[in-house]
Tab-separated table of C-alpha atoms in Angstrom:
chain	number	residue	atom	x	y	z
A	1	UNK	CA	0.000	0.000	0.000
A	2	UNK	CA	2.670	2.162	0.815
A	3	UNK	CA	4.797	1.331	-2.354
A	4	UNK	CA	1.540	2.127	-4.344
A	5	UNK	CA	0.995	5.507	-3.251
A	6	UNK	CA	4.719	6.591	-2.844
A	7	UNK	CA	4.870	5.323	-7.282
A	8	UNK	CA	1.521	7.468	-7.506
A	9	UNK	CA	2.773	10.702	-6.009
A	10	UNK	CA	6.844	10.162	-6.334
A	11	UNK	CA	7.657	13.320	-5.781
A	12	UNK	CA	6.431	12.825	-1.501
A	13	UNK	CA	9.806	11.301	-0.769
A	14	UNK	CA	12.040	14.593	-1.797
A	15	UNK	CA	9.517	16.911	-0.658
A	16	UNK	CA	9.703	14.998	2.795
A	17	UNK	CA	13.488	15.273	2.797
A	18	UNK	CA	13.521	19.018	1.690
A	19	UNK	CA	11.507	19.638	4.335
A	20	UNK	CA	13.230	17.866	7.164
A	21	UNK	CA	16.865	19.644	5.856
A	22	UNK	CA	14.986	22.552	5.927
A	23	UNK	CA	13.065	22.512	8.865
A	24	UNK	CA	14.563	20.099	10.916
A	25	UNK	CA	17.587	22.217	12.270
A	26	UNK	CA	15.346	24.751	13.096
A	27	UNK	CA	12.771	22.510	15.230
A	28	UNK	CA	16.560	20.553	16.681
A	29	UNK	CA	17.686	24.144	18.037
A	30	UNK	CA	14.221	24.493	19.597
A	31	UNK	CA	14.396	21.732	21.740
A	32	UNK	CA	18.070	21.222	22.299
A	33	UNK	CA	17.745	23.148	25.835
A	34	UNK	CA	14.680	20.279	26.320
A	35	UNK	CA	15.440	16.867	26.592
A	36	UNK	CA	12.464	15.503	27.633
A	37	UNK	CA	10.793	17.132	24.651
A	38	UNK	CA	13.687	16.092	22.255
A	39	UNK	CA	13.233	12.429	23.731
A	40	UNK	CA	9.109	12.512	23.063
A	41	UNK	CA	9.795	13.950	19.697
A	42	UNK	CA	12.399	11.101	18.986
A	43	UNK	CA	10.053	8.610	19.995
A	44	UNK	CA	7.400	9.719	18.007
A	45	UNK	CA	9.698	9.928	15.304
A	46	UNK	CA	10.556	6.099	16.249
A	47	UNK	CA	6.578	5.101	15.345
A	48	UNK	CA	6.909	5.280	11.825
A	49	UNK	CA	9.743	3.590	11.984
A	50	UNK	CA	8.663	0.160	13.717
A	51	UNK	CA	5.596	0.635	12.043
A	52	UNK	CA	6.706	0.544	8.596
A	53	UNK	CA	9.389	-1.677	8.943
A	54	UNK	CA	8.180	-4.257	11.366
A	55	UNK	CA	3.975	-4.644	11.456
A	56	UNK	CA	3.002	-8.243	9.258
A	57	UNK	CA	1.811	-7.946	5.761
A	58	UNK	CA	-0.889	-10.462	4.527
A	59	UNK	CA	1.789	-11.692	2.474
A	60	UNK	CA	4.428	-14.440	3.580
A	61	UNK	CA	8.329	-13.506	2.332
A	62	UNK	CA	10.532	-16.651	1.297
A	63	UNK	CA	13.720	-15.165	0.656
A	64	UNK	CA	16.326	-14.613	3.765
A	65	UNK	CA	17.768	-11.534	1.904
A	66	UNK	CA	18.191	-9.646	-1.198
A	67	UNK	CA	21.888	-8.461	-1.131
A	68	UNK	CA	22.494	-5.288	-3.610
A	69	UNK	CA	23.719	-2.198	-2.934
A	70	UNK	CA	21.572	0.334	-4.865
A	71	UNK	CA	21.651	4.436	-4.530
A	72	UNK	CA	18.867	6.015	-3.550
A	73	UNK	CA	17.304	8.566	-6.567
A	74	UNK	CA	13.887	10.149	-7.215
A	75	UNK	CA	13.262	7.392	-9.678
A	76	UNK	CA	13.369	4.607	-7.166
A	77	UNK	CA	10.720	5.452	-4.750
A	78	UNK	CA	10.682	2.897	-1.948
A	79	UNK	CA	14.562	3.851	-1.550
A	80	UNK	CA	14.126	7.179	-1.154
A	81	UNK	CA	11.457	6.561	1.284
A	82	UNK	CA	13.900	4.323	3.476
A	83	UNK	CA	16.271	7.192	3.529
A	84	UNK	CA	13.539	9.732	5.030
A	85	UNK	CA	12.083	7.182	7.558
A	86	UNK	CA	15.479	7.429	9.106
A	87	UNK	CA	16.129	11.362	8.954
A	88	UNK	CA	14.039	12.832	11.889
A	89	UNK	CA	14.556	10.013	14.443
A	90	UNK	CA	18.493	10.302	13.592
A	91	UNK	CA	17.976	14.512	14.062
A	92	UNK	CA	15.837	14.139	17.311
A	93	UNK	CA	18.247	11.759	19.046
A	94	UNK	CA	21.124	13.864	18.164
A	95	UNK	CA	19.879	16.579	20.065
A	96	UNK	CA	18.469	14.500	22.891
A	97	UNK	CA	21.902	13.005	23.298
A	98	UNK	CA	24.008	15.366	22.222
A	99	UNK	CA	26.138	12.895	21.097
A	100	UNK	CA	25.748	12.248	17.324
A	101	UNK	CA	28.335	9.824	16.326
A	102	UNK	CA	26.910	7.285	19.013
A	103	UNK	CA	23.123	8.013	17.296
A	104	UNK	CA	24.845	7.073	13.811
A	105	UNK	CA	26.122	3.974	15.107
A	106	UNK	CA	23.376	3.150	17.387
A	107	UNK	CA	20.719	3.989	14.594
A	108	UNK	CA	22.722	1.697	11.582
A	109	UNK	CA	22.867	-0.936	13.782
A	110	UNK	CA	19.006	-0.698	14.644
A	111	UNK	CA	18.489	-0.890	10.721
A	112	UNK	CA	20.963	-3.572	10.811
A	113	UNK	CA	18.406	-5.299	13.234
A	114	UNK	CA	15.589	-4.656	11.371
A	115	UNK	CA	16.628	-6.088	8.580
A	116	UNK	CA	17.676	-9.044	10.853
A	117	UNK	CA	14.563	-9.812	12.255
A	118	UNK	CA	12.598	-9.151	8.774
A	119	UNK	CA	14.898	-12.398	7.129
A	120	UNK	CA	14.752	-14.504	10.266
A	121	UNK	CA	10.985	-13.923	10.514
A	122	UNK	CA	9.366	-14.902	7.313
A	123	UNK	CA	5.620	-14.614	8.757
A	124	UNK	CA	5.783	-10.753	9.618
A	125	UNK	CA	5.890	-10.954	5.066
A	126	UNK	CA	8.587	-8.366	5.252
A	127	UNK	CA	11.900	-8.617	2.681
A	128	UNK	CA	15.156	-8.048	4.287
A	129	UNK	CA	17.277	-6.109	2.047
A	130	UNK	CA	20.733	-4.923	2.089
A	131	UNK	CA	19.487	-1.493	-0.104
A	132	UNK	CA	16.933	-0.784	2.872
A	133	UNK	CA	19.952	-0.903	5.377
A	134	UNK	CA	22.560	1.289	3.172
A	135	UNK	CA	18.937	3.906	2.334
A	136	UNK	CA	18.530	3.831	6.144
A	137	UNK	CA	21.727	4.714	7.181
A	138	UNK	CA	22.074	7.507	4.886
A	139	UNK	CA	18.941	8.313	6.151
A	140	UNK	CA	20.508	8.206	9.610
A	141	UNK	CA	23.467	10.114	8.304
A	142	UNK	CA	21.325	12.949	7.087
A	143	UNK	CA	19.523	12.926	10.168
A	144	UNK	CA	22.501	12.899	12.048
A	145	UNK	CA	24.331	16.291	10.277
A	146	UNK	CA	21.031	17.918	10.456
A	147	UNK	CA	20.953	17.172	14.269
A	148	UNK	CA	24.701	18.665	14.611
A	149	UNK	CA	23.831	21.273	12.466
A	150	UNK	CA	20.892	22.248	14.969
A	151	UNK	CA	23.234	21.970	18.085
A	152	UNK	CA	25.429	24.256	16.616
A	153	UNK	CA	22.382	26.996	16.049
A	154	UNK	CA	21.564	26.394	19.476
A	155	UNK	CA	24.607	26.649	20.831
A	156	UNK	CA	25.257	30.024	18.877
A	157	UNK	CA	21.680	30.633	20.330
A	158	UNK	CA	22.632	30.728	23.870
A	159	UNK	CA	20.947	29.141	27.060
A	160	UNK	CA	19.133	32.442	27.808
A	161	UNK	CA	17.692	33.060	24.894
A	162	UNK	CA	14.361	30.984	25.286
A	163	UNK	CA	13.764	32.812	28.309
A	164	UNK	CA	12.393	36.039	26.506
């Protein structure tokens, strides 16, 4: 269901990603002097996440894993939308943590998992794929530069400044 609509209306995908570089610094710095909002906001960004990746299909999946390593591009929809699933958790947790390089090697490895779990568990009806854990850690590793991008505004920012 989600393929179908994502080949109907390709252009979702970049406009999701444009948005999220865009935006996503912005909302980072907002709640990098509030963790317990950055942590909600991660964990809502988390839903999709399992969701997507993890609730059964009605169909069964018979292959362990489909090893290529593909690029994301505009063209190849599903790809693209692996990439932004990541972004915003990847942001979030960078600025709940405040420690990036441990969200971009927690986060891959949670892919890395995912992927796991969907070739070890053929009745969920999810395909592991090695192109869904390189699209999610770029994905990550957008999310992750945005996030450090966003500490840095907030930094330059000041701890005083949300007091006005």
């Amino acid at each position: 269901m989600i393929t179908t609509v994502l080949v109907e209306h390709p252009w979702l995908s970049p406009t999701a990603l444009a948005l999220l570089v865009v935006c996503g610094p912005l909302v980072g710095r907002a709640v990098a002097d509030r963790p317990g909002t950055a942590w909600l906001l991660t964990g809502l960004g988390t839903l999709p996440v399992l969701v997507l990746t993890m609730l059964p299909t009605d169909r069964r999946a018979f292959q362990r894993c489909e090893v290529a390593w593909t690029l994301p591009t505009v063209g190849r929809v599903e790809l693209a939308a692996n990439v932004v699933l990541f972004v915003a958790p990847a942001l979030l947790a960078s600025v709940a943590t405040r420690r990036p390089v441990l969200v971009l090697v927690v986060a891959s490895l949670l892919s890395a998992l995912i992927e796991t779990v969907q070739a070890l568990v053929p009745a969920i009806g999810r395909s592991c794929s090695t192109d869904d854990w390189l699209c999610n850690t770029i994905g990550v590793t957008t999310g992750v530069l945005l996030g450090v991008v966003a500490l840095r505004l907030a930094r330059r920012r000041g701890p005083l400044a949300g007091l006005r």
